[in-house]
Tab-separated table of C-alpha atoms in Angstrom:
chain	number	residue	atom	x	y	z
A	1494	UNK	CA	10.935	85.578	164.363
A	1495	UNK	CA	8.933	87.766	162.282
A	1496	UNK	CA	9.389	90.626	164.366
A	1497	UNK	CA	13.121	90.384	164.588
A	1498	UNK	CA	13.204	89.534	160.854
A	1499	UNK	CA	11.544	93.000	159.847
A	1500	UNK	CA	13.980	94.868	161.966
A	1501	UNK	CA	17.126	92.863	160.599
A	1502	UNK	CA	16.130	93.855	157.060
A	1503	UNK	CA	15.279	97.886	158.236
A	1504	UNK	CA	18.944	97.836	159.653
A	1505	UNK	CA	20.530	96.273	156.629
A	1506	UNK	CA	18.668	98.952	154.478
A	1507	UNK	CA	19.114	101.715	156.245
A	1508	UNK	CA	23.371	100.422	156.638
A	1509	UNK	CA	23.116	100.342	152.496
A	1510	UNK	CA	21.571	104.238	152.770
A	1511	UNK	CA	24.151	105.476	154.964
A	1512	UNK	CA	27.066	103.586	154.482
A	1513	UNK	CA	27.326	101.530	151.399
A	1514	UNK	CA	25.421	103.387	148.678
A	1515	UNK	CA	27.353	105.966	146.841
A	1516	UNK	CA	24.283	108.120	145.795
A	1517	UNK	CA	22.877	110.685	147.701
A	1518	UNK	CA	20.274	109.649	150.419
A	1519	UNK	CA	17.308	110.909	148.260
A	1520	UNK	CA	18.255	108.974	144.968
A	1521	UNK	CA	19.206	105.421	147.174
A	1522	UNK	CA	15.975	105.839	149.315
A	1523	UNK	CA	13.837	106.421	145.467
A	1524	UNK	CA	15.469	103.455	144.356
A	1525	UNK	CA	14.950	101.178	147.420
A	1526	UNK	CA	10.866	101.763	147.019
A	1527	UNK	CA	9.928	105.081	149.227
A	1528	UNK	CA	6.373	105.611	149.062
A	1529	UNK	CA	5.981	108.330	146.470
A	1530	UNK	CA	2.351	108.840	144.944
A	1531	UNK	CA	3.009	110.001	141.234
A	1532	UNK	CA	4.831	106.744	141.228
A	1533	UNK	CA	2.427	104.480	142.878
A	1534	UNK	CA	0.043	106.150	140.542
A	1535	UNK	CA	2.746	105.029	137.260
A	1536	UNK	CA	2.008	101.733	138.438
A	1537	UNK	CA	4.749	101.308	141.139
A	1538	UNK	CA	2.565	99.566	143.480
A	1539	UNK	CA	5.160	97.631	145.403
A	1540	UNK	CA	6.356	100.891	146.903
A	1541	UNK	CA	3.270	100.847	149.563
A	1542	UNK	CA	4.815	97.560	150.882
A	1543	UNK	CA	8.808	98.807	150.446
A	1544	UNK	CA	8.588	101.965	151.931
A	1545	UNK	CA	8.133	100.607	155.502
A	1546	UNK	CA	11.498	98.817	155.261
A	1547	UNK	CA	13.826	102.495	154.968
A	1548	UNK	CA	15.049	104.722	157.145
A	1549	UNK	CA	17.272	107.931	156.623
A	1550	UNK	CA	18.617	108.432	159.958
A	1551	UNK	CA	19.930	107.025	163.096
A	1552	UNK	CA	17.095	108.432	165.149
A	1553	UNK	CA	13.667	107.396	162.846
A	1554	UNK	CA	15.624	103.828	162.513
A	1555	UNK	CA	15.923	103.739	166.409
A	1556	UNK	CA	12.617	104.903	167.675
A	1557	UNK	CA	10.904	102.751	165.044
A	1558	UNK	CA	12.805	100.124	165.901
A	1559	UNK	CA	12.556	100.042	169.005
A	1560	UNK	CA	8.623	100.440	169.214
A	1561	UNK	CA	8.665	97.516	166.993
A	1562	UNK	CA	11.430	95.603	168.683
A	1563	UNK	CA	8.927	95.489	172.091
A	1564	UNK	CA	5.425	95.849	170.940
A	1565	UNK	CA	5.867	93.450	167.957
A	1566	UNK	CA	7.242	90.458	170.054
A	1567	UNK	CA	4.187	91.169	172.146
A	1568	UNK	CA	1.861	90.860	169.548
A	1569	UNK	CA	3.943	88.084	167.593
A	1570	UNK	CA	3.706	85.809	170.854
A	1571	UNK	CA	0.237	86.516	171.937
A	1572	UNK	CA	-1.288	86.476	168.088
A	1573	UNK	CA	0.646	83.742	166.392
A	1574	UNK	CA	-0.202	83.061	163.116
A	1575	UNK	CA	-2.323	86.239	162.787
A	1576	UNK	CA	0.341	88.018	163.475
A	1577	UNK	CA	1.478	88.226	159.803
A	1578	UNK	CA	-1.872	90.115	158.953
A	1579	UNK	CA	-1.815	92.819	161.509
A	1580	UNK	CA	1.390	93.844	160.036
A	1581	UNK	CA	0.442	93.934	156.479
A	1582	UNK	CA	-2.190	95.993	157.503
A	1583	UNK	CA	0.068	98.394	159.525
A	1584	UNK	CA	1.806	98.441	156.106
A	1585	UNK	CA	-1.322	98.838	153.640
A	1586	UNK	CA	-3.262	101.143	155.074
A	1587	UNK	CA	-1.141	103.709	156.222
A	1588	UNK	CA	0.482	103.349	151.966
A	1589	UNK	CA	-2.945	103.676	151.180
A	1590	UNK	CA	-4.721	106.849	153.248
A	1591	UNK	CA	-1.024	108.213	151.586
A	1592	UNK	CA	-1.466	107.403	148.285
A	1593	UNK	CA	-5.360	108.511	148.503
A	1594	UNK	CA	-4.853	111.893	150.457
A	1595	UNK	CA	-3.651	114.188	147.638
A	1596	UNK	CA	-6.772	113.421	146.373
A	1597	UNK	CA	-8.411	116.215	148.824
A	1598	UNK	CA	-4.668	117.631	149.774
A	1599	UNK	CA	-3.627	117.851	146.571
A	1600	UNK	CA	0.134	119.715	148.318
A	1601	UNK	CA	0.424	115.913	149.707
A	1602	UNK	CA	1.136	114.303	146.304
A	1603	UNK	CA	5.113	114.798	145.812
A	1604	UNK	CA	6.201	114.334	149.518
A	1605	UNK	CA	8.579	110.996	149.462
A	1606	UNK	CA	7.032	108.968	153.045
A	1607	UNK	CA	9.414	105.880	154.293
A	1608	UNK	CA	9.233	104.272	157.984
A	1609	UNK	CA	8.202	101.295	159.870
A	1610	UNK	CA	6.093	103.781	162.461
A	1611	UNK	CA	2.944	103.335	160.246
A	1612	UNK	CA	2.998	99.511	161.689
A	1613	UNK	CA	4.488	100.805	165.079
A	1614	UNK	CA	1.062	102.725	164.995
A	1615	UNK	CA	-0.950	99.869	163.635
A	1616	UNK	CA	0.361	98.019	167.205
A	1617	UNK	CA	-1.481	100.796	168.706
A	1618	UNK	CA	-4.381	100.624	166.685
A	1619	UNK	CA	-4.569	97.027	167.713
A	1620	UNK	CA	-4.299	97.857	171.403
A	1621	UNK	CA	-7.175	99.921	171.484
A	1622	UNK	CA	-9.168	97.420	170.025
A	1623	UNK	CA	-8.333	94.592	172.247
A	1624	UNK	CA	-9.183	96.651	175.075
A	1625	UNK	CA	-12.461	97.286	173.153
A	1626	UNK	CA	-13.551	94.094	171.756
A	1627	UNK	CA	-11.916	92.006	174.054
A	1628	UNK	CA	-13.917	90.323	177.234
A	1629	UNK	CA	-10.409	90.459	178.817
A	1630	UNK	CA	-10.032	92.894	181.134
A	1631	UNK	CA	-6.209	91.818	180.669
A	1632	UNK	CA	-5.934	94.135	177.707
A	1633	UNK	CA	-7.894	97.163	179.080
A	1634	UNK	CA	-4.766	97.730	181.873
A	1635	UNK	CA	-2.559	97.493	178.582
A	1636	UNK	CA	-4.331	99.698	176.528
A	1637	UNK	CA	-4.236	101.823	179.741
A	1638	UNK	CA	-0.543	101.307	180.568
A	1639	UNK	CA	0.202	102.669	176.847
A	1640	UNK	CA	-2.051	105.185	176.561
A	1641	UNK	CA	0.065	107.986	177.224
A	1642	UNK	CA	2.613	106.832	174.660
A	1643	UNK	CA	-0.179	106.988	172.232
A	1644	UNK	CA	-1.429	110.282	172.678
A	1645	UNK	CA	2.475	111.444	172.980
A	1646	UNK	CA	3.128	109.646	169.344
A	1647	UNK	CA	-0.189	111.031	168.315
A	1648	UNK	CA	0.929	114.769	169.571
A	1649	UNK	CA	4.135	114.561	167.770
A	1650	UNK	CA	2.281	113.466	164.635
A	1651	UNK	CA	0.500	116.974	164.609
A	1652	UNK	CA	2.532	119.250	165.599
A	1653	UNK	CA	6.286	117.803	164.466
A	1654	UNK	CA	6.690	118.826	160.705
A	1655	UNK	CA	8.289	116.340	157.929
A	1656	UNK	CA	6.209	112.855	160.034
A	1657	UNK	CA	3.621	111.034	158.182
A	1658	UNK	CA	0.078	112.288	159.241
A	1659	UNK	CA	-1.855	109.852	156.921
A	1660	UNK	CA	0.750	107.193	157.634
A	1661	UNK	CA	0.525	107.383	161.273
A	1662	UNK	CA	-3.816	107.589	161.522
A	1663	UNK	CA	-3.955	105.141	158.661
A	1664	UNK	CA	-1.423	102.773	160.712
A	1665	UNK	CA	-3.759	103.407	163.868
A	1666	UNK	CA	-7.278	103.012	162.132
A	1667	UNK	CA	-5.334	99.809	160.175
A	1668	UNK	CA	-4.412	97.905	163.428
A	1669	UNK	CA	-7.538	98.968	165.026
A	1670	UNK	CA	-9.820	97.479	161.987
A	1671	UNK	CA	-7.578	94.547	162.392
A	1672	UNK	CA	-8.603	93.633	165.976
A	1673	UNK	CA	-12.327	94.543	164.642
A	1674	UNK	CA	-11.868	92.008	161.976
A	1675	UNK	CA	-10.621	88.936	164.488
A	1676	UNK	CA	-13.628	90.323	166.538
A	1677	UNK	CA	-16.471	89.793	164.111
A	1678	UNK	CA	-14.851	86.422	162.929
A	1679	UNK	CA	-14.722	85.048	166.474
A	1680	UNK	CA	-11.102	85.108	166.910
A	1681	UNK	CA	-11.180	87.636	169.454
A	1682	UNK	CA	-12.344	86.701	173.182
């Protein structure tokens, strides 16, 4: 429900963006809430939530959407409840290793970032630390399974120009401190 939710509202926006909205795509996507640190830093801190919801083109909406489409439903039916948190964090902590890394790259701080891939990558994050904290050996074979697609997503994140470094590591380090978190509370077995 939650899953299918979050990708209903990224292909509503993204229909606005492309099809509805008679500004150009840079002006719409500003307005909508893209994650844009001398804004965040005015005080616009809704933006680190907001920016996760747009997508420019047909492509980032479908490969996002897609990873979320599968790997969400996973997680929603296996985690429940605590399903809602892992997917803030895939949303805060990629906006905030964003927002903090102009801080020591100061070229960072007036790129626009906007995509659901930093919680795409948070569902990674999390996989890795099932397998790790997890007595399950269930979730080892699926950390294994999807561990090429990780270090693919990861390659692309490097060498691909115009994609989200901090986004994408702070998505991955988010949904892995998630699965740490349900691990030290005894949620995790």
């Amino acid at each position: 429900m939650i899953t299918n939710s979050y990708i209903f509202i990224c292909v509503v926006v993204f229909i606005y963006i492309n099809f509805i909205s008679k500004e150009d795509h840079t002006t719409s996507i500003m307005k909508l809430g893209a994650l844009y640190v001398p804004k965040v830093r005015e005080g616009e801190w809704w933006r680190m939530i907001t920016c996760h919801f747009i997508h420019e083109n047909i492509m980032h909406l479908f490969m996002n959407m897609y990873c979320i489409y599968f790997l969400g439903n996973y997680f929603e039916s296996m985690l429940g409840i605590y399903y809602i948190p892992l997917v803030i964090m895939g949303m805060l902590t990629p906006s905030l290793f964003t927002v903090l890394a102009p801080m020591y790259f100061p070229r960072l701080d007036n790129h626009m970032t906007i995509g659901a891939s930093g919680v795409a990558f948070a569902y990674f994050g999390a996989m890795i630390g099932l397998a790790l904290f997890s007595k399950d050996s269930y979730f080892m074979l699926i950390l294994q399974g999807y561990l090429y697609i990780i270090i693919i997503n990861l390659l692309f994140t490097f060498l691909m120009p115009g994609i989200s470094k901090t986004g994408h590591i702070g998505g991955l380090i988010g949904g892995y401190l998630f699965t740490f978190i349900l691990y030290l509370v005894g949620l995790l077995k």
